[in-house]
GROMACS .gro file of N, CA and C in nm:
model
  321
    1UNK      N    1   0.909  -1.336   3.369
    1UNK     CA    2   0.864  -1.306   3.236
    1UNK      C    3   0.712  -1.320   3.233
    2UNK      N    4   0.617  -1.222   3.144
    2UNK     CA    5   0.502  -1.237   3.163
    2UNK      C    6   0.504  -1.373   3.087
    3UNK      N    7   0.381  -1.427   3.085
    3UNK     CA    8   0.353  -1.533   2.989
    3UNK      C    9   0.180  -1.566   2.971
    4UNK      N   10   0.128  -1.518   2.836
    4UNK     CA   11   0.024  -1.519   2.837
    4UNK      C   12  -0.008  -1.646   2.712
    5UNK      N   13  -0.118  -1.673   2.799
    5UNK     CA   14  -0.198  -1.821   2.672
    5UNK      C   15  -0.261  -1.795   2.571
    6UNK      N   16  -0.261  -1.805   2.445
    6UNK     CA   17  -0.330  -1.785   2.329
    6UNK      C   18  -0.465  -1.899   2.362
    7UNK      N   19  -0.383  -2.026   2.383
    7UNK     CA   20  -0.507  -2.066   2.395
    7UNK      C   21  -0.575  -2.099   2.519
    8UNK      N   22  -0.696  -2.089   2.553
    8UNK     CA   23  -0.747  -2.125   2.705
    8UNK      C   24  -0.784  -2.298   2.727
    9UNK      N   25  -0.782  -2.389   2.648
    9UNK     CA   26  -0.731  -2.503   2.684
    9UNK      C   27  -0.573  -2.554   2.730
   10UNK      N   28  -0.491  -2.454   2.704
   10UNK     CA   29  -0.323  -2.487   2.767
   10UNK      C   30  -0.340  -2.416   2.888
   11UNK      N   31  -0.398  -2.292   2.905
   11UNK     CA   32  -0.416  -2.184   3.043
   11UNK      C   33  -0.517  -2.319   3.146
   12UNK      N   34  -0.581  -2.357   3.105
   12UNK     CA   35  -0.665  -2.461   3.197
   12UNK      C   36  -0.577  -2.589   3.250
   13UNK      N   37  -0.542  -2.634   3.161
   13UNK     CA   38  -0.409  -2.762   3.184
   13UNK      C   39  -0.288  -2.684   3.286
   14UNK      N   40  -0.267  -2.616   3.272
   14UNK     CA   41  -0.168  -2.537   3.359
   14UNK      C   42  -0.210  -2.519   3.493
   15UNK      N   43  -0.323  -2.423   3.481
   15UNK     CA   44  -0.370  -2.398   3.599
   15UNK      C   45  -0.470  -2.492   3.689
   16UNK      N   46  -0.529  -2.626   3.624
   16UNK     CA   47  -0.631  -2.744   3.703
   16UNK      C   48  -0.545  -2.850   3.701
   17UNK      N   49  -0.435  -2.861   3.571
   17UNK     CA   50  -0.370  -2.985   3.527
   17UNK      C   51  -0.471  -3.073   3.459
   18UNK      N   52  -0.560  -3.014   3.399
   18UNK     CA   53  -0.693  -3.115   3.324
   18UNK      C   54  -0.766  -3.031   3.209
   19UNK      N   55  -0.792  -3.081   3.094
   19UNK     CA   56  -0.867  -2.976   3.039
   19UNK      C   57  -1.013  -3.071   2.966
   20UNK      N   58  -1.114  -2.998   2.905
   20UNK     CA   59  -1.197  -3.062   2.825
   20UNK      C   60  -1.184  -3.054   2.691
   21UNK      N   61  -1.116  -2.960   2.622
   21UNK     CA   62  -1.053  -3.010   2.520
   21UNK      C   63  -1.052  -3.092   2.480
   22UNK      N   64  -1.035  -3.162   2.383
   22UNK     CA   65  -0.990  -3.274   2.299
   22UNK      C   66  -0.904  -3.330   2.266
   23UNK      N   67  -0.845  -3.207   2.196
   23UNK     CA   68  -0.731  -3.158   2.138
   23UNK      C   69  -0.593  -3.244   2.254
   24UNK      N   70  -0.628  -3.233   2.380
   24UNK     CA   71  -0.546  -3.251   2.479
   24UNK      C   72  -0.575  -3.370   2.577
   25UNK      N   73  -0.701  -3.342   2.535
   25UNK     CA   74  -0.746  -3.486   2.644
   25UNK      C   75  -0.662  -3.602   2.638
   26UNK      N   76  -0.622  -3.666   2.565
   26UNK     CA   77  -0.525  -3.793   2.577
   26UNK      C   78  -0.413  -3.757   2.648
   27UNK      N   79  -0.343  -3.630   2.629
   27UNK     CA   80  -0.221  -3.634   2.674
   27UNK      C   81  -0.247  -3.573   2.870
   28UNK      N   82  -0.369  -3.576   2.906
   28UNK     CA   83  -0.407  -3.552   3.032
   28UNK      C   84  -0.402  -3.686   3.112
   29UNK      N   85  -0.377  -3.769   3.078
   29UNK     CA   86  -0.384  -3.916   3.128
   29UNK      C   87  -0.268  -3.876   3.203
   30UNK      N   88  -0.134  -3.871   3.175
   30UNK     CA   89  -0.050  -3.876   3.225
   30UNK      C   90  -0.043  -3.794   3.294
   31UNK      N   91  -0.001  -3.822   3.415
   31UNK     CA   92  -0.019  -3.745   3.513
   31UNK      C   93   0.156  -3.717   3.528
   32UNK      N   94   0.290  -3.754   3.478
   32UNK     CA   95   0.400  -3.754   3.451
   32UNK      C   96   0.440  -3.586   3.352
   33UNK      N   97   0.320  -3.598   3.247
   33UNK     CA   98   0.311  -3.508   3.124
   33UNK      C   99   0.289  -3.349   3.219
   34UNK      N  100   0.186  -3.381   3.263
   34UNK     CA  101   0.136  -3.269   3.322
   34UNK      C  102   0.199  -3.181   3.371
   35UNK      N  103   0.303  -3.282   3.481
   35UNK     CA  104   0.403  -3.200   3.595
   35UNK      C  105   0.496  -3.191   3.510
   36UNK      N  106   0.549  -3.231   3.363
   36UNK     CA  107   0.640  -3.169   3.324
   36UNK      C  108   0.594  -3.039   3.271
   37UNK      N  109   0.453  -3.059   3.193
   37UNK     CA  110   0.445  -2.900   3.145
   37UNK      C  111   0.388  -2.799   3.220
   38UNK      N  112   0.347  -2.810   3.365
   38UNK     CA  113   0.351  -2.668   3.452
   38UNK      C  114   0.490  -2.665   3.506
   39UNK      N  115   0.535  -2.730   3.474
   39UNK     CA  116   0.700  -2.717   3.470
   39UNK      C  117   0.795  -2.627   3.396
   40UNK      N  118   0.739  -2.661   3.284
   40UNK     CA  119   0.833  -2.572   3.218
   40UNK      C  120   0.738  -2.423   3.174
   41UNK      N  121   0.607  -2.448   3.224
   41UNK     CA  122   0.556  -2.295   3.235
   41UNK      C  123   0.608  -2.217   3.378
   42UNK      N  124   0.585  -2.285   3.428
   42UNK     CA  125   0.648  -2.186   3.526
   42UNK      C  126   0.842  -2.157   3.586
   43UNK      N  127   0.884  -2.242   3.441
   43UNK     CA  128   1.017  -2.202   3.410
   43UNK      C  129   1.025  -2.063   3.363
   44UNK      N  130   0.915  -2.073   3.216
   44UNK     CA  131   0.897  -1.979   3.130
   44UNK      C  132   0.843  -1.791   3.211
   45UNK      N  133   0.799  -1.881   3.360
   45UNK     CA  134   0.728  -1.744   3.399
   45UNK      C  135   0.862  -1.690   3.480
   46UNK      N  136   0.921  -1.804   3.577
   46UNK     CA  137   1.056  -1.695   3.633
   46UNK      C  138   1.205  -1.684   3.552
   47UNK      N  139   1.220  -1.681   3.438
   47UNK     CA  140   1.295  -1.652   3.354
   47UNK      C  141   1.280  -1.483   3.396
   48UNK      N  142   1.415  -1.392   3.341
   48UNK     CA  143   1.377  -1.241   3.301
   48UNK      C  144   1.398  -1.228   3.124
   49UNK      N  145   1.411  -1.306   3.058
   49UNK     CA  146   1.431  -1.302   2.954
   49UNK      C  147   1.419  -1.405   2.889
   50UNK      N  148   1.389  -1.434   2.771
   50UNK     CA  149   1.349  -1.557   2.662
   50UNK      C  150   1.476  -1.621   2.684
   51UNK      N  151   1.577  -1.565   2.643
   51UNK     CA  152   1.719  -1.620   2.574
   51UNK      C  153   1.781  -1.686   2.699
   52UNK      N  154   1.691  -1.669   2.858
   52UNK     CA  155   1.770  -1.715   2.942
   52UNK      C  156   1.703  -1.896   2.931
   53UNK      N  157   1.600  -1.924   2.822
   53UNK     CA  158   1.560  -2.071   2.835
   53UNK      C  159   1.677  -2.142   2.780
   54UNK      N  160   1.781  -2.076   2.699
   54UNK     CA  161   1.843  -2.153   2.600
   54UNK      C  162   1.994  -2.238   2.755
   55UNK      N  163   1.969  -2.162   2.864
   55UNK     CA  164   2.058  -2.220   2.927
   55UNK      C  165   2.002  -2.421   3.018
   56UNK      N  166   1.897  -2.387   2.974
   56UNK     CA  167   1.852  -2.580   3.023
   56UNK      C  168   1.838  -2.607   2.898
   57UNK      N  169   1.939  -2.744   2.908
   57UNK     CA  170   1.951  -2.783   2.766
   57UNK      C  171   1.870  -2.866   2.737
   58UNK      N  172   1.749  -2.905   2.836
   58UNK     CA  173   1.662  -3.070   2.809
   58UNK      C  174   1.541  -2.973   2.795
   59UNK      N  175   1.531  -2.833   2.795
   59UNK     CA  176   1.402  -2.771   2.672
   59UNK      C  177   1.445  -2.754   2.542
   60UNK      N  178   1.571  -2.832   2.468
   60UNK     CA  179   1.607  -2.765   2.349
   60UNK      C  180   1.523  -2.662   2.291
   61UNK      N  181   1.523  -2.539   2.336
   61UNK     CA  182   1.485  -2.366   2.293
   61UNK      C  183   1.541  -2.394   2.121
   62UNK      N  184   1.450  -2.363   2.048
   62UNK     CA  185   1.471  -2.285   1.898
   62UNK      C  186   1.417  -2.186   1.883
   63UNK      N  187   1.481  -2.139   1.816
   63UNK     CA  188   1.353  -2.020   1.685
   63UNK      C  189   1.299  -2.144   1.570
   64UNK      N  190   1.198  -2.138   1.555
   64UNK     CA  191   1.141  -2.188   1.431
   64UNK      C  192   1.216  -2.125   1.323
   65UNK      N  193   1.273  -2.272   1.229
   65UNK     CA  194   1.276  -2.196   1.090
   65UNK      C  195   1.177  -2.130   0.966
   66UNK      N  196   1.193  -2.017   0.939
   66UNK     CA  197   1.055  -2.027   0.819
   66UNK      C  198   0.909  -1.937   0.871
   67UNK      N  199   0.916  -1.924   1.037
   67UNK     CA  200   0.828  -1.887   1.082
   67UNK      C  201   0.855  -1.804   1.204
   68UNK      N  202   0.771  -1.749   1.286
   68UNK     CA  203   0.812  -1.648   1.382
   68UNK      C  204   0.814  -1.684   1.525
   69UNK      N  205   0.783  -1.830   1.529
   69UNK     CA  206   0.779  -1.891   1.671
   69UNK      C  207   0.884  -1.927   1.733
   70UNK      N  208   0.857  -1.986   1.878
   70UNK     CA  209   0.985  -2.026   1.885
   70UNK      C  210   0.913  -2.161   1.974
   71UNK      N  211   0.994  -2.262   1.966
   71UNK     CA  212   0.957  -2.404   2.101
   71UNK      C  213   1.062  -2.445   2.200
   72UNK      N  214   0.988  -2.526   2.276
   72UNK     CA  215   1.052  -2.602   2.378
   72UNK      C  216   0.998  -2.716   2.398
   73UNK      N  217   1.080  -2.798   2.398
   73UNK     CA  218   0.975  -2.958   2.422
   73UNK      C  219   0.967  -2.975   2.612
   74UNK      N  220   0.845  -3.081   2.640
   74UNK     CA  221   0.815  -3.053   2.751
   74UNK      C  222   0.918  -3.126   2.814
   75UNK      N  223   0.878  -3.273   2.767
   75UNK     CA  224   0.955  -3.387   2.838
   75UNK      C  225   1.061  -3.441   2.709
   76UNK      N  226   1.191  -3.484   2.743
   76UNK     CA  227   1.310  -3.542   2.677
   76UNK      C  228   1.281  -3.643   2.609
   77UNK      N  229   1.170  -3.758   2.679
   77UNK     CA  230   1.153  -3.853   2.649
   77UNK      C  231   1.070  -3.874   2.530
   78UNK      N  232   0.982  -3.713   2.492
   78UNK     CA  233   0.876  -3.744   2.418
   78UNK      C  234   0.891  -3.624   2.376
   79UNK      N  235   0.777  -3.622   2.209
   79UNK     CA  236   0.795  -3.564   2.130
   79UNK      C  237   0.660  -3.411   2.082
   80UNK      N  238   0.581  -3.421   2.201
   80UNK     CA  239   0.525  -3.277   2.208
   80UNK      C  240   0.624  -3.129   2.296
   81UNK      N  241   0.556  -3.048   2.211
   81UNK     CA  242   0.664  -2.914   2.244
   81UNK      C  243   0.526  -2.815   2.237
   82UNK      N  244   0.578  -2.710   2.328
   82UNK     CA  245   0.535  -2.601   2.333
   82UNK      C  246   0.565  -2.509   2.208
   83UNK      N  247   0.488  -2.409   2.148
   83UNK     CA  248   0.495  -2.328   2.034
   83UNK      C  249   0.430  -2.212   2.113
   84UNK      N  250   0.549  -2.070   2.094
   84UNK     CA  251   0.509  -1.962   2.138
   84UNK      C  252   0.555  -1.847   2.052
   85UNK      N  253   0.528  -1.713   2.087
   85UNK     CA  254   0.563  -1.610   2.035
   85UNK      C  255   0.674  -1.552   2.088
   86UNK      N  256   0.757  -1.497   2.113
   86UNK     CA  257   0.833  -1.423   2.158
   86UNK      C  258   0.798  -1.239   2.165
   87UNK      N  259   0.752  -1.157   2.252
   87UNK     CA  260   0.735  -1.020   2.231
   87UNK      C  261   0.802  -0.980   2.365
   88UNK      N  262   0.838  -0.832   2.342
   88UNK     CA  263   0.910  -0.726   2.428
   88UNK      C  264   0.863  -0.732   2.591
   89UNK      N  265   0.723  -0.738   2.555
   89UNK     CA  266   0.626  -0.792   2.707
   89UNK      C  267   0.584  -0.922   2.768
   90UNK      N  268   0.671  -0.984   2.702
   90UNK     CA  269   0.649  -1.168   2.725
   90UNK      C  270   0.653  -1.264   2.623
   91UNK      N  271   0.579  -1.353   2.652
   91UNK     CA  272   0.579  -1.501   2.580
   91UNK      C  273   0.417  -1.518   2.566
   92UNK      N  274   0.337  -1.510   2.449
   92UNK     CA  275   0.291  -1.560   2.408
   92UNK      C  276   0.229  -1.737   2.367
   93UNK      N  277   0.227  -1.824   2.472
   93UNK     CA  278   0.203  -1.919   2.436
   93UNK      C  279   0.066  -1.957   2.347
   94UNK      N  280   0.083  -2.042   2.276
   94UNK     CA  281   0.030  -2.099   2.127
   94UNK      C  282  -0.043  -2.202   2.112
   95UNK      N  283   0.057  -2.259   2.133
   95UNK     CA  284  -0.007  -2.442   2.108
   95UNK      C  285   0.076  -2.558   2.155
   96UNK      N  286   0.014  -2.667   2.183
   96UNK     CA  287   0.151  -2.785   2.233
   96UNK      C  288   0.117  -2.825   2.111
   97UNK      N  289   0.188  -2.874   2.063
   97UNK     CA  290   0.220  -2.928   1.936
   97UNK      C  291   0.256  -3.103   1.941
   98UNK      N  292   0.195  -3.133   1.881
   98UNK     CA  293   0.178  -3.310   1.862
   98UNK      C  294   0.247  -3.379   1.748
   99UNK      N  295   0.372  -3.368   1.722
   99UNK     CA  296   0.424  -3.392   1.615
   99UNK      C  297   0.475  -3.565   1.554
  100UNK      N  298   0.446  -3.618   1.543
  100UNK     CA  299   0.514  -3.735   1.516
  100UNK      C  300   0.630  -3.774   1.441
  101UNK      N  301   0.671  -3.609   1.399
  101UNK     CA  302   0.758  -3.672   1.283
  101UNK      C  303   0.863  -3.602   1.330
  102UNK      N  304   0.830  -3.460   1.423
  102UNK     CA  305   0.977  -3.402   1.412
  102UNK      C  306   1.047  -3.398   1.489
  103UNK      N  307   1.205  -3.369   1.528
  103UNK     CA  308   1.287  -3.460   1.572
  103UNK      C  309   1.342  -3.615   1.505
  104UNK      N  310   1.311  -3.634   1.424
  104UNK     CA  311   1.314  -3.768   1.363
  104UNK      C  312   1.212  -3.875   1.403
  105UNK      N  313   1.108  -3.846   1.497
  105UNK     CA  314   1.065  -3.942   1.580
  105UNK      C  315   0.992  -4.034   1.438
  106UNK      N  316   0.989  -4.164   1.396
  106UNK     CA  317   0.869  -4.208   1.302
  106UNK      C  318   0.831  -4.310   1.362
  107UNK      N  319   0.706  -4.244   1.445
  107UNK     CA  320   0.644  -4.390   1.569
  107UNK      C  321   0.547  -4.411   1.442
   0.00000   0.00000   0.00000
């Protein structure tokens, strides 16, 4: 599947495993984080189809409700997820998303 980065601080983390960002810098410490999320990018890249993510069940794959995205969380243990687009020519990736609340998590 193609898979292109919206943003070039996730394309950098992917491709160095480090970014200057901000936005991301904390979650670059872990060096655990990292190898999960060129992990599941380069799940996302040998997939032939979106709908084939929904078969690993520890990315719980949604469609966003309400909106046109869709996620995958990186790691089981924790509560950032990938946010992407879905189109005819690939995946659109977006943003990792830093949520504290959803999933139920209330750290």
């Amino acid at each position: 599947m193609n898979v292109i980065f919206k943003d070039k601080a996730l394309e950098e983390l992917y491709e160095t495993g480090k970014t200057k960002d901000s936005k991301y810098k904390k979650l670059c410490r872990s060096k655990s984080f990292i190898e999960d999320y060129i992990g599941v990018v380069d799940l996302m890249f040998s997939v032939d189809k979106v709908d084939d993510l929904k078969t690993y069940s520890y990315l719980h794959y949604e469609k966003l409700k309400y909106r046109t995205e869709s996620s995958v969380r990186i790691d089981n243990g924790r509560i950032e997820r990938l946010i992407f687009t879905e189109h005819k020519e690939g995946i659109e990736v977006q943003l990792l998303e830093i949520d504290s609340t959803h999933y139920g998590n209330k750290r």
